[in-house]
PDB file of N, CA and C in Angstrom:
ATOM      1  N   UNK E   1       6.047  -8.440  -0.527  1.00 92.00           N
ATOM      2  CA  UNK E   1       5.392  -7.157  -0.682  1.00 92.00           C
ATOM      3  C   UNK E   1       4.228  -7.024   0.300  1.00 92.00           C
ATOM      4  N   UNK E   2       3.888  -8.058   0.238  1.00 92.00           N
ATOM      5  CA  UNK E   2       2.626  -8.337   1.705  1.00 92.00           C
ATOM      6  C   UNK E   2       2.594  -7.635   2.643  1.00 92.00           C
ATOM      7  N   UNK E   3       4.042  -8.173   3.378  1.00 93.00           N
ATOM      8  CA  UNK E   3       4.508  -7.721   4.275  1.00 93.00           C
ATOM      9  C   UNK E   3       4.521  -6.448   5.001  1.00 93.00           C
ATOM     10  N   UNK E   4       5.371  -6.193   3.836  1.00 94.00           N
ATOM     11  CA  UNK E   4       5.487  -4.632   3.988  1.00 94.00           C
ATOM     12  C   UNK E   4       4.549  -3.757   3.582  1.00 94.00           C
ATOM     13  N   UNK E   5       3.187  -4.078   2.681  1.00 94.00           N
ATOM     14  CA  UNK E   5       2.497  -3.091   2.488  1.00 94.00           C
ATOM     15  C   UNK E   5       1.749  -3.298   4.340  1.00 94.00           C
ATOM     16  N   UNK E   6       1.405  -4.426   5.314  1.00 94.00           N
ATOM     17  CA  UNK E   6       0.825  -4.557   5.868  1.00 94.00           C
ATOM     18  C   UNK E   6       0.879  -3.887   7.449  1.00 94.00           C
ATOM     19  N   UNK E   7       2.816  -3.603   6.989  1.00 94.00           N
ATOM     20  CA  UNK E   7       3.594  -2.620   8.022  1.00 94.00           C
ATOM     21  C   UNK E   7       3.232  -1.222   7.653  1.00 94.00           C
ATOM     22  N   UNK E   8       3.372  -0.876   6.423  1.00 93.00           N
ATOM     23  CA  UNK E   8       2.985   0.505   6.139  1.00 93.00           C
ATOM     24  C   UNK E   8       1.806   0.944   6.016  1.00 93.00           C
ATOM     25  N   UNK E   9       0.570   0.368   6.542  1.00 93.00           N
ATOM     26  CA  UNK E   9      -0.826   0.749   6.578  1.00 93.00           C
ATOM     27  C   UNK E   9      -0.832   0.859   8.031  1.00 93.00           C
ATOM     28  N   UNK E  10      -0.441  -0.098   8.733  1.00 93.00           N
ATOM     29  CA  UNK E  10      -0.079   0.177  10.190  1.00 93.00           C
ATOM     30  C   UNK E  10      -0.240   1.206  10.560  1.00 93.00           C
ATOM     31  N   UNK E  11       1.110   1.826  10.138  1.00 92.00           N
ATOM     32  CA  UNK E  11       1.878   2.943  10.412  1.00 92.00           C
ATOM     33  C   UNK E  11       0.985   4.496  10.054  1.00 92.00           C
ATOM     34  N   UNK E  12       0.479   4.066   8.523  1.00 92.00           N
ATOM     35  CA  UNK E  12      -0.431   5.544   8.582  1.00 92.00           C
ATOM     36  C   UNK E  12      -1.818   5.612   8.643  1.00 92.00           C
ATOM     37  N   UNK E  13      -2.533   4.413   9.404  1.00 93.00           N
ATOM     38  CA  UNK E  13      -3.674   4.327  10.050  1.00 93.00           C
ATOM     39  C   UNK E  13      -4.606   4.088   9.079  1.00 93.00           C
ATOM     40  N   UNK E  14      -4.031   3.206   7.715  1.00 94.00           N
ATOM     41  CA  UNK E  14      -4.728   2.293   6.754  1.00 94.00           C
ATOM     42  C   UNK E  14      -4.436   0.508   6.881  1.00 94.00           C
ATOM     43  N   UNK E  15      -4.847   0.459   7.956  1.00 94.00           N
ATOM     44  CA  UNK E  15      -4.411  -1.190   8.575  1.00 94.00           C
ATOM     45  C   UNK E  15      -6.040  -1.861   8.405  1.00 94.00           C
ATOM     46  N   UNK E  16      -5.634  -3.065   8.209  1.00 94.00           N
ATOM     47  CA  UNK E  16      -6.883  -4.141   7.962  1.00 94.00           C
ATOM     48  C   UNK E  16      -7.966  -4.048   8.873  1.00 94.00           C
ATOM     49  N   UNK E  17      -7.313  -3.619   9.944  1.00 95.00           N
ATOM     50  CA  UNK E  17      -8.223  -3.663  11.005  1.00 95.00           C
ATOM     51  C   UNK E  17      -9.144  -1.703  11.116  1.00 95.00           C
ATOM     52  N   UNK E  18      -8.283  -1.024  10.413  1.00 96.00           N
ATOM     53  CA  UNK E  18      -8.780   0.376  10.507  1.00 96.00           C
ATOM     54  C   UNK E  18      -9.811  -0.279   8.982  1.00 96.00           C
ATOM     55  N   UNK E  19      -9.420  -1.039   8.224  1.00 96.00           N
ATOM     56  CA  UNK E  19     -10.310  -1.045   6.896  1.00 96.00           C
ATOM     57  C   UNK E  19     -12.259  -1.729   7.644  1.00 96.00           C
ATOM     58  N   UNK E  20     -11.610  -2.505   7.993  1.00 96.00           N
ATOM     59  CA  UNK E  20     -12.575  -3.597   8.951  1.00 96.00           C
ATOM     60  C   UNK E  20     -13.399  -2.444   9.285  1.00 96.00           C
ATOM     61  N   UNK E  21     -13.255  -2.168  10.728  1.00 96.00           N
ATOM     62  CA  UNK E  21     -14.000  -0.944  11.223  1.00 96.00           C
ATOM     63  C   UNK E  21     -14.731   0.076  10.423  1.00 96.00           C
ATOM     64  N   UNK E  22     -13.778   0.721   9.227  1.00 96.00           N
ATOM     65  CA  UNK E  22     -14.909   1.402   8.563  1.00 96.00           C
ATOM     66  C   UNK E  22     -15.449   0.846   7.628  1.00 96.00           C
ATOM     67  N   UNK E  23     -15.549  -0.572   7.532  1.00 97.00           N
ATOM     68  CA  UNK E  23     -16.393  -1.271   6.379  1.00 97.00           C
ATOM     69  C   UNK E  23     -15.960  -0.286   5.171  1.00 97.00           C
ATOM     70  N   UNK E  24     -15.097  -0.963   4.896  1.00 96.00           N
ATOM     71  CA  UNK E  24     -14.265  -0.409   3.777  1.00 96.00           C
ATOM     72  C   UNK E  24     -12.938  -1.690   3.063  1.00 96.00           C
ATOM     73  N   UNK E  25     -12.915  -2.179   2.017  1.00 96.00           N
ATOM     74  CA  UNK E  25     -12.276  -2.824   1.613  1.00 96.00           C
ATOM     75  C   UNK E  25     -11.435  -2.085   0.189  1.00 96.00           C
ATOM     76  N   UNK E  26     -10.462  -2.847   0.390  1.00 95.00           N
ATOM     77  CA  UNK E  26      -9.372  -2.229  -0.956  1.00 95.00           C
ATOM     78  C   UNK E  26      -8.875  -2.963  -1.744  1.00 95.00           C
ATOM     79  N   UNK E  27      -9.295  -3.699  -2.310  1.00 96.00           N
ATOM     80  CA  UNK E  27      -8.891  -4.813  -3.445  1.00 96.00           C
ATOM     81  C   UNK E  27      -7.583  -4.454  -4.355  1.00 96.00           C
ATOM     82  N   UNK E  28      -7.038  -5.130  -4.816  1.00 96.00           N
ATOM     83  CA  UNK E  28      -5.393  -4.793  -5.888  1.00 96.00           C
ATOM     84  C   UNK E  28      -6.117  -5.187  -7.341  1.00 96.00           C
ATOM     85  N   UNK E  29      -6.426  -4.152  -8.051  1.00 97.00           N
ATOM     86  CA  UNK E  29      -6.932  -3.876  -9.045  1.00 97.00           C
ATOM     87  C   UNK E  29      -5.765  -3.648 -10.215  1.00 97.00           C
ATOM     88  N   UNK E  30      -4.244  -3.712  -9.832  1.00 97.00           N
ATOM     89  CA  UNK E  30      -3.454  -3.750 -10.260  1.00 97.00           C
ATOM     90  C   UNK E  30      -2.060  -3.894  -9.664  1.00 97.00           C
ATOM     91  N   UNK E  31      -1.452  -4.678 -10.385  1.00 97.00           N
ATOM     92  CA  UNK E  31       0.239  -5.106  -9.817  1.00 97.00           C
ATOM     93  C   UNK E  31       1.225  -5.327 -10.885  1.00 97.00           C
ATOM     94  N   UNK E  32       2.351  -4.699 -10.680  1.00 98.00           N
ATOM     95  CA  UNK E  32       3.474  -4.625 -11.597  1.00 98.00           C
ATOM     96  C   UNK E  32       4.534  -5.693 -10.889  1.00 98.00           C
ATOM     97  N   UNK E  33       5.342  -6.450 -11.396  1.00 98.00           N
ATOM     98  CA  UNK E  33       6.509  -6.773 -10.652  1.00 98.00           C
ATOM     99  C   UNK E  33       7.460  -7.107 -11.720  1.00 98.00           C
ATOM    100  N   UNK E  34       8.375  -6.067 -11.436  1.00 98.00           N
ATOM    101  CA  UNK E  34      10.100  -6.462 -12.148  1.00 98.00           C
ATOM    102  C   UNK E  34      10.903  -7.221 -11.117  1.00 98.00           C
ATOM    103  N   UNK E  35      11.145  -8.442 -11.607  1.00 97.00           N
ATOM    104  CA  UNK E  35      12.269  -9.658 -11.552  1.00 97.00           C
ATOM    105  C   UNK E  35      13.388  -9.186 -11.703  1.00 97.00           C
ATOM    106  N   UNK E  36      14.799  -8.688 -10.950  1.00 97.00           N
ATOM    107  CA  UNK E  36      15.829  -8.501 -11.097  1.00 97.00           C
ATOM    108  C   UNK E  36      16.900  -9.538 -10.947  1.00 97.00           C
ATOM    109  N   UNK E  37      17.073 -10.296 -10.049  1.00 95.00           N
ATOM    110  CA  UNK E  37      17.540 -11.176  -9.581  1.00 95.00           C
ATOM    111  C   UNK E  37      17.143 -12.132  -8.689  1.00 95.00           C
ATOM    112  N   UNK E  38      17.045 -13.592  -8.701  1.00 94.00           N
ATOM    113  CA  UNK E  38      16.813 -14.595  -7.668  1.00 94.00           C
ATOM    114  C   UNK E  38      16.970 -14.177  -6.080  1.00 94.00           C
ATOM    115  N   UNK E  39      16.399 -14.305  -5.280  1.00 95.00           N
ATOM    116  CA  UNK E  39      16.873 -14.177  -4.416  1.00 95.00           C
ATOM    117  C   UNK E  39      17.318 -15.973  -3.977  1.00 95.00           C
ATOM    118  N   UNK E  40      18.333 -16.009  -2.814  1.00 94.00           N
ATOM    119  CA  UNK E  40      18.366 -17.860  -2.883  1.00 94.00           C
ATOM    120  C   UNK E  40      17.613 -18.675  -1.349  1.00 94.00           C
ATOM    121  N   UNK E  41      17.603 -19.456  -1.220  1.00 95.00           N
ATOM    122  CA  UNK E  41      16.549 -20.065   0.433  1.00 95.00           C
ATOM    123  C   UNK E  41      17.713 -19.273   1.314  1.00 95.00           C
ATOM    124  N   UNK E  42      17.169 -18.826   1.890  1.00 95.00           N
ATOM    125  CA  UNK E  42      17.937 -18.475   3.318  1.00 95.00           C
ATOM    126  C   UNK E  42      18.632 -17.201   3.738  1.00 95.00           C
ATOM    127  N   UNK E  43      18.560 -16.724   2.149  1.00 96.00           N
ATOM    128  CA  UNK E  43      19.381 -15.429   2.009  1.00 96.00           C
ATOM    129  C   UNK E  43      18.179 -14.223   2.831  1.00 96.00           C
ATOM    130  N   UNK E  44      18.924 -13.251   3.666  1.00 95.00           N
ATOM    131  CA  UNK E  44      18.681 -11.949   3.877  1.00 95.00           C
ATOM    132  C   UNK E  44      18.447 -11.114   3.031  1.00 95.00           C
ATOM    133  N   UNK E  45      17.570 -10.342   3.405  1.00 96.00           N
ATOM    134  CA  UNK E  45      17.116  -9.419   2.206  1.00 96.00           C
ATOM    135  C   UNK E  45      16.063  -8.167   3.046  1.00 96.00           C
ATOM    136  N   UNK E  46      15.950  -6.980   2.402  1.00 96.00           N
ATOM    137  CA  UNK E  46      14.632  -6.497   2.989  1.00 96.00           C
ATOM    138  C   UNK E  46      13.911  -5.923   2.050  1.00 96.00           C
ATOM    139  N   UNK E  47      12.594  -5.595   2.708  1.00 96.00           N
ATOM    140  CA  UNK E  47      11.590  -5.532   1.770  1.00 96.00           C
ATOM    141  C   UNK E  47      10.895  -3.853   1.854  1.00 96.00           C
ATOM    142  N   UNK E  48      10.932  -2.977   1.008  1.00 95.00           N
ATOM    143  CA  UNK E  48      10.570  -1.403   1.513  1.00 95.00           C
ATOM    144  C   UNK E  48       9.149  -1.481   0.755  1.00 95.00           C
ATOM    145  N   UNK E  49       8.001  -0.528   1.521  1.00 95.00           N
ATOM    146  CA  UNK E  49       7.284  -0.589   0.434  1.00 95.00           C
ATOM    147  C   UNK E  49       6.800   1.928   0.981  1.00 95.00           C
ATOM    148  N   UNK E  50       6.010   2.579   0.043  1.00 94.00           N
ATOM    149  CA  UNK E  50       5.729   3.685   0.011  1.00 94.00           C
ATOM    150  C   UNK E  50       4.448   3.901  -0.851  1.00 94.00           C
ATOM    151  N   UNK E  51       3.905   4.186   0.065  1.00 93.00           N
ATOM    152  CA  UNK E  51       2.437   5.110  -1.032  1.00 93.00           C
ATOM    153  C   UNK E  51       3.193   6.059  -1.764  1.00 93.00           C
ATOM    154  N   UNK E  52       2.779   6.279  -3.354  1.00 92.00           N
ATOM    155  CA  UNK E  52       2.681   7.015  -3.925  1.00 92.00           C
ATOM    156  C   UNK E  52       1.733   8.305  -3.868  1.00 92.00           C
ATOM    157  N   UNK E  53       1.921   9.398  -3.932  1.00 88.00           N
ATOM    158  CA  UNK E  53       0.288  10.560  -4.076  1.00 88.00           C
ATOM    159  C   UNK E  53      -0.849  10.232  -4.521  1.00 88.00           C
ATOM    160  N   UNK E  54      -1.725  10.084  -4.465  1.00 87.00           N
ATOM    161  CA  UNK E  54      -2.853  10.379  -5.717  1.00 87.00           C
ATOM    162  C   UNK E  54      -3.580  11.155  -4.965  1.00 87.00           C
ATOM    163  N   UNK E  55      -4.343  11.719  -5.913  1.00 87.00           N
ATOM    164  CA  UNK E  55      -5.659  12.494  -5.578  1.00 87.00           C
ATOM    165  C   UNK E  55      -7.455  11.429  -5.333  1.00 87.00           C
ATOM    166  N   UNK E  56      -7.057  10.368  -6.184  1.00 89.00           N
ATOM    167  CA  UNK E  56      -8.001   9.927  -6.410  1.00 89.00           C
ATOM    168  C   UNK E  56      -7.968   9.122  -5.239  1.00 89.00           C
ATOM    169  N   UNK E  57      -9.491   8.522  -5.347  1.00 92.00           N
ATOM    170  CA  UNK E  57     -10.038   7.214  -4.405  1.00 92.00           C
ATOM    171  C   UNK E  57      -9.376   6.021  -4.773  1.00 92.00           C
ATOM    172  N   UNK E  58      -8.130   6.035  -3.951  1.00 94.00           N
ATOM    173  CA  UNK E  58      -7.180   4.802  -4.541  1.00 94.00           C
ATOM    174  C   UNK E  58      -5.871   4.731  -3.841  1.00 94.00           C
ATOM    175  N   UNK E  59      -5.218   3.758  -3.357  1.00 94.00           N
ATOM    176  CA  UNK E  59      -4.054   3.871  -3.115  1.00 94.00           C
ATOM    177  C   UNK E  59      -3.038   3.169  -4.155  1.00 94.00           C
ATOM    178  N   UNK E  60      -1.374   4.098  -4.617  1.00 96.00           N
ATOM    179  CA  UNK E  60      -0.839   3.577  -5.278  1.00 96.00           C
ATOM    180  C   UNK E  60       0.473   3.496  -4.336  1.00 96.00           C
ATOM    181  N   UNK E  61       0.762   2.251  -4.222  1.00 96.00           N
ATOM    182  CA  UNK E  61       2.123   2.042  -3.538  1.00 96.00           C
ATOM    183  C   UNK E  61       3.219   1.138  -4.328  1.00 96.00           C
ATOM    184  N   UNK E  62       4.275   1.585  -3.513  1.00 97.00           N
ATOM    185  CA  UNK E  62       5.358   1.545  -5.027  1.00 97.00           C
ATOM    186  C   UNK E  62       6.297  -0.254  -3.599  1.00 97.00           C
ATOM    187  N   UNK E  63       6.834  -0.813  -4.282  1.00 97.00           N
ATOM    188  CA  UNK E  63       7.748  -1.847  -3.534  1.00 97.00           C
ATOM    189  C   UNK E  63       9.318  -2.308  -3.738  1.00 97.00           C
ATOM    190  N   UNK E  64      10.001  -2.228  -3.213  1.00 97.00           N
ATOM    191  CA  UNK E  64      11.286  -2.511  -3.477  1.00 97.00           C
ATOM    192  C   UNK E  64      12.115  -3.473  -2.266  1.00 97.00           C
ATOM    193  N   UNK E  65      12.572  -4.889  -3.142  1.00 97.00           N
ATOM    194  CA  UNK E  65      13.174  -6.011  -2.334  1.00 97.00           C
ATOM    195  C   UNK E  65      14.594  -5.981  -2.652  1.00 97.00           C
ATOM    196  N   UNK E  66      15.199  -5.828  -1.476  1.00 97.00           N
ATOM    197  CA  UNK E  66      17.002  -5.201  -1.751  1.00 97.00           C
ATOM    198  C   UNK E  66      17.820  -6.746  -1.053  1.00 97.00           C
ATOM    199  N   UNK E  67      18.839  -6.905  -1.619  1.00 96.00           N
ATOM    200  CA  UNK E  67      19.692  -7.742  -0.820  1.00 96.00           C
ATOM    201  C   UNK E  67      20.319  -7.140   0.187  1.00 96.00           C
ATOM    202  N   UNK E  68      21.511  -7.465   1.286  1.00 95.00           N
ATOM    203  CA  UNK E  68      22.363  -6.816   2.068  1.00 95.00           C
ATOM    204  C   UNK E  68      23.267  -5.892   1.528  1.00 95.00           C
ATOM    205  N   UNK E  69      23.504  -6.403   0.044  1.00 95.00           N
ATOM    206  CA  UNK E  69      24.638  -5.295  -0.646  1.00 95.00           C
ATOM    207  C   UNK E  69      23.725  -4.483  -0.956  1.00 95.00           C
ATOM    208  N   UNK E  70      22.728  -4.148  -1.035  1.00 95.00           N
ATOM    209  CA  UNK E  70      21.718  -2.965  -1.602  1.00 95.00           C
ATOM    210  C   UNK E  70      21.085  -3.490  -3.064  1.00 95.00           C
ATOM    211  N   UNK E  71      21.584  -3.834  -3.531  1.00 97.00           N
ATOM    212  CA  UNK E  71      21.209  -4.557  -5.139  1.00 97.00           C
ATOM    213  C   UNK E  71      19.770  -5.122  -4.524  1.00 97.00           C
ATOM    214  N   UNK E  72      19.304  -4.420  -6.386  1.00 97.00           N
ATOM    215  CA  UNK E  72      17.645  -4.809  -6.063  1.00 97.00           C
ATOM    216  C   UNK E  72      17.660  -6.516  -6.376  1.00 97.00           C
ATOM    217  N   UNK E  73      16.305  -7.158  -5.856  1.00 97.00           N
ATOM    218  CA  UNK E  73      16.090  -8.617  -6.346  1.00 97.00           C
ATOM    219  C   UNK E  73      14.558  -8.268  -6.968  1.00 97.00           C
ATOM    220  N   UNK E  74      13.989  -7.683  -6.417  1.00 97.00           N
ATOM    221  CA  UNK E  74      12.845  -7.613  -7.404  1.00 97.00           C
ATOM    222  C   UNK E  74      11.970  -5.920  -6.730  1.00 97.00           C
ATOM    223  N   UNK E  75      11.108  -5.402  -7.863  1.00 98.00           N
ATOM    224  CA  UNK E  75      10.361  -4.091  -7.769  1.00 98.00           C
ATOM    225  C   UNK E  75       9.328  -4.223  -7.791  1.00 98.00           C
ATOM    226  N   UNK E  76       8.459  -3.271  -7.833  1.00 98.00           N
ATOM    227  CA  UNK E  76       7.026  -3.315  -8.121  1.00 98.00           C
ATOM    228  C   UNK E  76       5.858  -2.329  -7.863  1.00 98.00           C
ATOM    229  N   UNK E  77       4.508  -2.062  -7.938  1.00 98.00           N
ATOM    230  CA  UNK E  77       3.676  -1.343  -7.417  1.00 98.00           C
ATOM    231  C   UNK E  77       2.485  -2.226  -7.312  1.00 98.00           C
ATOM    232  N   UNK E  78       1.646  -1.736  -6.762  1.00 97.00           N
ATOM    233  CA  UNK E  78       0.140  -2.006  -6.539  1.00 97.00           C
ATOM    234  C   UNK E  78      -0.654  -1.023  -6.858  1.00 97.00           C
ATOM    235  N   UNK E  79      -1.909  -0.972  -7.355  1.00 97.00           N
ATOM    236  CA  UNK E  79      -2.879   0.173  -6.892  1.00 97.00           C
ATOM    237  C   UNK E  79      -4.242  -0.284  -6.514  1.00 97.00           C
ATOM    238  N   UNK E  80      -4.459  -0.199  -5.704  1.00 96.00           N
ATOM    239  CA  UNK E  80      -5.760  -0.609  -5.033  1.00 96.00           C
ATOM    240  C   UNK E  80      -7.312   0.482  -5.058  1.00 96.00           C
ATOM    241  N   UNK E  81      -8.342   0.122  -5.161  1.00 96.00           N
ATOM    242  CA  UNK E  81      -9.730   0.486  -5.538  1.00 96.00           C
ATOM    243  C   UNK E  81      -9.938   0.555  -3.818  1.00 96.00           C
ATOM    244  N   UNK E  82     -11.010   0.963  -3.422  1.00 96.00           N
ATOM    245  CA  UNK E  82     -11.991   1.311  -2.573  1.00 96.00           C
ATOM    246  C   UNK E  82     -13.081   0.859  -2.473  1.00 96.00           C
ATOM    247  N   UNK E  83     -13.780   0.050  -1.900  1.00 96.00           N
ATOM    248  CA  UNK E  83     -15.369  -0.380  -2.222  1.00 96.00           C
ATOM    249  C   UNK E  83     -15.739  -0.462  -0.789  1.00 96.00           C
ATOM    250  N   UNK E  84     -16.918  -0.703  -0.690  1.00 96.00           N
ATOM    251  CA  UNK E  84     -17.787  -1.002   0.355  1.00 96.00           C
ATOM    252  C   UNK E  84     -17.975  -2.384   0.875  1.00 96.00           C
ATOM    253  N   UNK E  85     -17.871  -2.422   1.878  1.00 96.00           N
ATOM    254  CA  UNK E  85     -17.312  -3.929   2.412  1.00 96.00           C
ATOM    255  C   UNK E  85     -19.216  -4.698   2.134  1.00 96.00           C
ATOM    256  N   UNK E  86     -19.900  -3.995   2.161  1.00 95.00           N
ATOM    257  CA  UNK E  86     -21.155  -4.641   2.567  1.00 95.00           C
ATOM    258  C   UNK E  86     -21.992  -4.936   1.104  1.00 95.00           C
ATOM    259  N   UNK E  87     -21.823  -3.873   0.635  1.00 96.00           N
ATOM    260  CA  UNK E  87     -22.376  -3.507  -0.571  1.00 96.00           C
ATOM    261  C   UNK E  87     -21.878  -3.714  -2.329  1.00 96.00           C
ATOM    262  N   UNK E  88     -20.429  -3.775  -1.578  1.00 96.00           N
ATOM    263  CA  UNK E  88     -19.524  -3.872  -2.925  1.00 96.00           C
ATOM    264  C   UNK E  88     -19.542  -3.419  -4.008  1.00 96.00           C
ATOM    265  N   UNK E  89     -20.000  -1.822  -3.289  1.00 96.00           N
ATOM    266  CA  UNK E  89     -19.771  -1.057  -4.489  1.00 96.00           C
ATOM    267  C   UNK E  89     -18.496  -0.280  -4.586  1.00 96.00           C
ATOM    268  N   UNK E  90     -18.007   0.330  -5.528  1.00 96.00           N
ATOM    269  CA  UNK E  90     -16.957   1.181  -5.572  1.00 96.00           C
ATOM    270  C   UNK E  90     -17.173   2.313  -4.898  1.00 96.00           C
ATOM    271  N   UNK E  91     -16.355   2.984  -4.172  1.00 95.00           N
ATOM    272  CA  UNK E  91     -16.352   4.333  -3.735  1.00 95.00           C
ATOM    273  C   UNK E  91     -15.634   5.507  -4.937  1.00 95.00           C
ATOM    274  N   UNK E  92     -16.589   6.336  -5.039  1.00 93.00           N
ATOM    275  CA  UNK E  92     -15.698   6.820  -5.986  1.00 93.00           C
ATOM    276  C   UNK E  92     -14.970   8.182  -5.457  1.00 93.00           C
ATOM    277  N   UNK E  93     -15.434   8.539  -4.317  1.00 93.00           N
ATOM    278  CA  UNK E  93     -14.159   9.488  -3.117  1.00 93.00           C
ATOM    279  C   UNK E  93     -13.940   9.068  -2.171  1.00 93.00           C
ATOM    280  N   UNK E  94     -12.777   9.345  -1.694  1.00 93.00           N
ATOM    281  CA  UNK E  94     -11.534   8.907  -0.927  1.00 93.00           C
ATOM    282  C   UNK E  94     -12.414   8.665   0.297  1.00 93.00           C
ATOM    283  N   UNK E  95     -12.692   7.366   0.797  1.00 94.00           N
ATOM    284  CA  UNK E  95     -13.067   7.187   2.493  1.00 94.00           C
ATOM    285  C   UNK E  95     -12.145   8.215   3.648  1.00 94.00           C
ATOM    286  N   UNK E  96     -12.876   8.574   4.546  1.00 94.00           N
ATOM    287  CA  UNK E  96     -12.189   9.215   5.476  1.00 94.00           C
ATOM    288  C   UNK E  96     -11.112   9.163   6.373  1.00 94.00           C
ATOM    289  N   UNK E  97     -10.833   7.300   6.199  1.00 93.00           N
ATOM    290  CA  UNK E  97      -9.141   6.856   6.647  1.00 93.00           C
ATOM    291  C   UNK E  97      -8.735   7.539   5.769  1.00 93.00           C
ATOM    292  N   UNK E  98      -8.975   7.530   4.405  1.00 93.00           N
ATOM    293  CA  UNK E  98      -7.559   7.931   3.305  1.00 93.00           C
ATOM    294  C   UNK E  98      -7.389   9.589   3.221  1.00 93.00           C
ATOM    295  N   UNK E  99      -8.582   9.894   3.782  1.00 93.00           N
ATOM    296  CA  UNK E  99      -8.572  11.193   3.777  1.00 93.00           C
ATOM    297  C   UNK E  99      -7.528  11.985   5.386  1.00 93.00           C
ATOM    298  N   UNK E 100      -7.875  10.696   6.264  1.00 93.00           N
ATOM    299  CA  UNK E 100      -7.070  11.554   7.525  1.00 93.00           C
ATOM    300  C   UNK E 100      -5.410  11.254   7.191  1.00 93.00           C
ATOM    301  N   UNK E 101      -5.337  10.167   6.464  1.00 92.00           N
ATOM    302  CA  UNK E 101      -4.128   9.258   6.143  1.00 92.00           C
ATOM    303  C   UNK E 101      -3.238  10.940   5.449  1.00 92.00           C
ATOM    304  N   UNK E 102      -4.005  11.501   4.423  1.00 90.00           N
ATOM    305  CA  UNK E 102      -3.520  12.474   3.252  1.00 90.00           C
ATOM    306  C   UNK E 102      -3.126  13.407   4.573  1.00 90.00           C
ATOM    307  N   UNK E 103      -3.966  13.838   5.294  1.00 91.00           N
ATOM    308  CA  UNK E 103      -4.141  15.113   6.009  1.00 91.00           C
ATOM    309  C   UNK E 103      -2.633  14.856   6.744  1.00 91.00           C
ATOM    310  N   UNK E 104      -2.449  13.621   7.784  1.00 90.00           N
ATOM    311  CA  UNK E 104      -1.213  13.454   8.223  1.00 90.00           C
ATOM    312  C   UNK E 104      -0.001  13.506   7.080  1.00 90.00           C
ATOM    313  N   UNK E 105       0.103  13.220   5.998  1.00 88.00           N
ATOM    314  CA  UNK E 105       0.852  13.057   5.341  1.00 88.00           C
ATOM    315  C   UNK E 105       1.237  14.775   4.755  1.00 88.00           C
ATOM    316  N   UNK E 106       0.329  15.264   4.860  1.00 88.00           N
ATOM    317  CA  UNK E 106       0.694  17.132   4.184  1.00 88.00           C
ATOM    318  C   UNK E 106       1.492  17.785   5.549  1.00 88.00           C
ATOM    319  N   UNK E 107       0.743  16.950   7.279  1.00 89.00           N
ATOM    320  CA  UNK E 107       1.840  17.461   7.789  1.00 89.00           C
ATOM    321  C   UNK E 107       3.022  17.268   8.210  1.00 89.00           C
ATOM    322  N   UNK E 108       3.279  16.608   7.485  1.00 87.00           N
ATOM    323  CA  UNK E 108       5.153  15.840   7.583  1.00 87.00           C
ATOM    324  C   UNK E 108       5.254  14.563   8.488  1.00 87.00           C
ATOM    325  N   UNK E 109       3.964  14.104   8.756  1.00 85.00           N
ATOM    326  CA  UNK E 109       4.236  12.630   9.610  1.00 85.00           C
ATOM    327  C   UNK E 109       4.823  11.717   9.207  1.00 85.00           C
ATOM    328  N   UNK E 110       5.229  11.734   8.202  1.00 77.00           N
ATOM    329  CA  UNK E 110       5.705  10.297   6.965  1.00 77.00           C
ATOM    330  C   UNK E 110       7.038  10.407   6.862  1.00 77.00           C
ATOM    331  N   UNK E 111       7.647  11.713   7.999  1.00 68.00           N
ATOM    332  CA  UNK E 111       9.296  12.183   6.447  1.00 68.00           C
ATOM    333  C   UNK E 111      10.015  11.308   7.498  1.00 68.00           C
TER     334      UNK E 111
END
């Protein structure tokens, strides 16, 4: 799930390194994971992950690990908090990555 959340922040300009810069950290304040099936050593597989909407100061992203036949091996979400890298306080509105992140996302950059 790592992985792929670390590809999909990349992508919509919520990357470690965009967090870094605005002294801004996002901690996992919550995680779900459904176990479907083993995956086994060696086996192929891929890993999808998608922000969910919110309104709030928060990201919720959803995860899904598929075999080659498509069959899930395991699911999941995250939702992550906002704080201040220095201060460690909570933010309680959306930093302005998440805010340009939303803005690209209303105009169809994501589809």
């Amino acid at each position: 799930f790592e992985e792929a959340s670390a590809e999909l922040g990349m992508k919509c300009g919520l990357s470690y390194k965009a967090f870094y810069e605005a002294h801004i950290q996002s901690p996992i304040v919550q995680m779900h994971v459904d176990y479907h099936s083993p995956l086994v050593l060696g086996e192929e597989f891929t890993v999808e992950a998608a922000y969910i909407w919110s309104e709030g100061a928060r990201l919720h992203t959803e995860f899904g690990t598929y075999r080659a036949d498509g069959s899930a091996a395991a699911t999941g979400y995250t939702v992550q908090m906002f704080m201040d890298a220095v201060t460690k306080e909570p933010l309680l509105t959306s930093p302005p990555i998440l805010e340009k992140c939303r803005e690209r996302w209303r105009a169809g950059d994501f589809k």
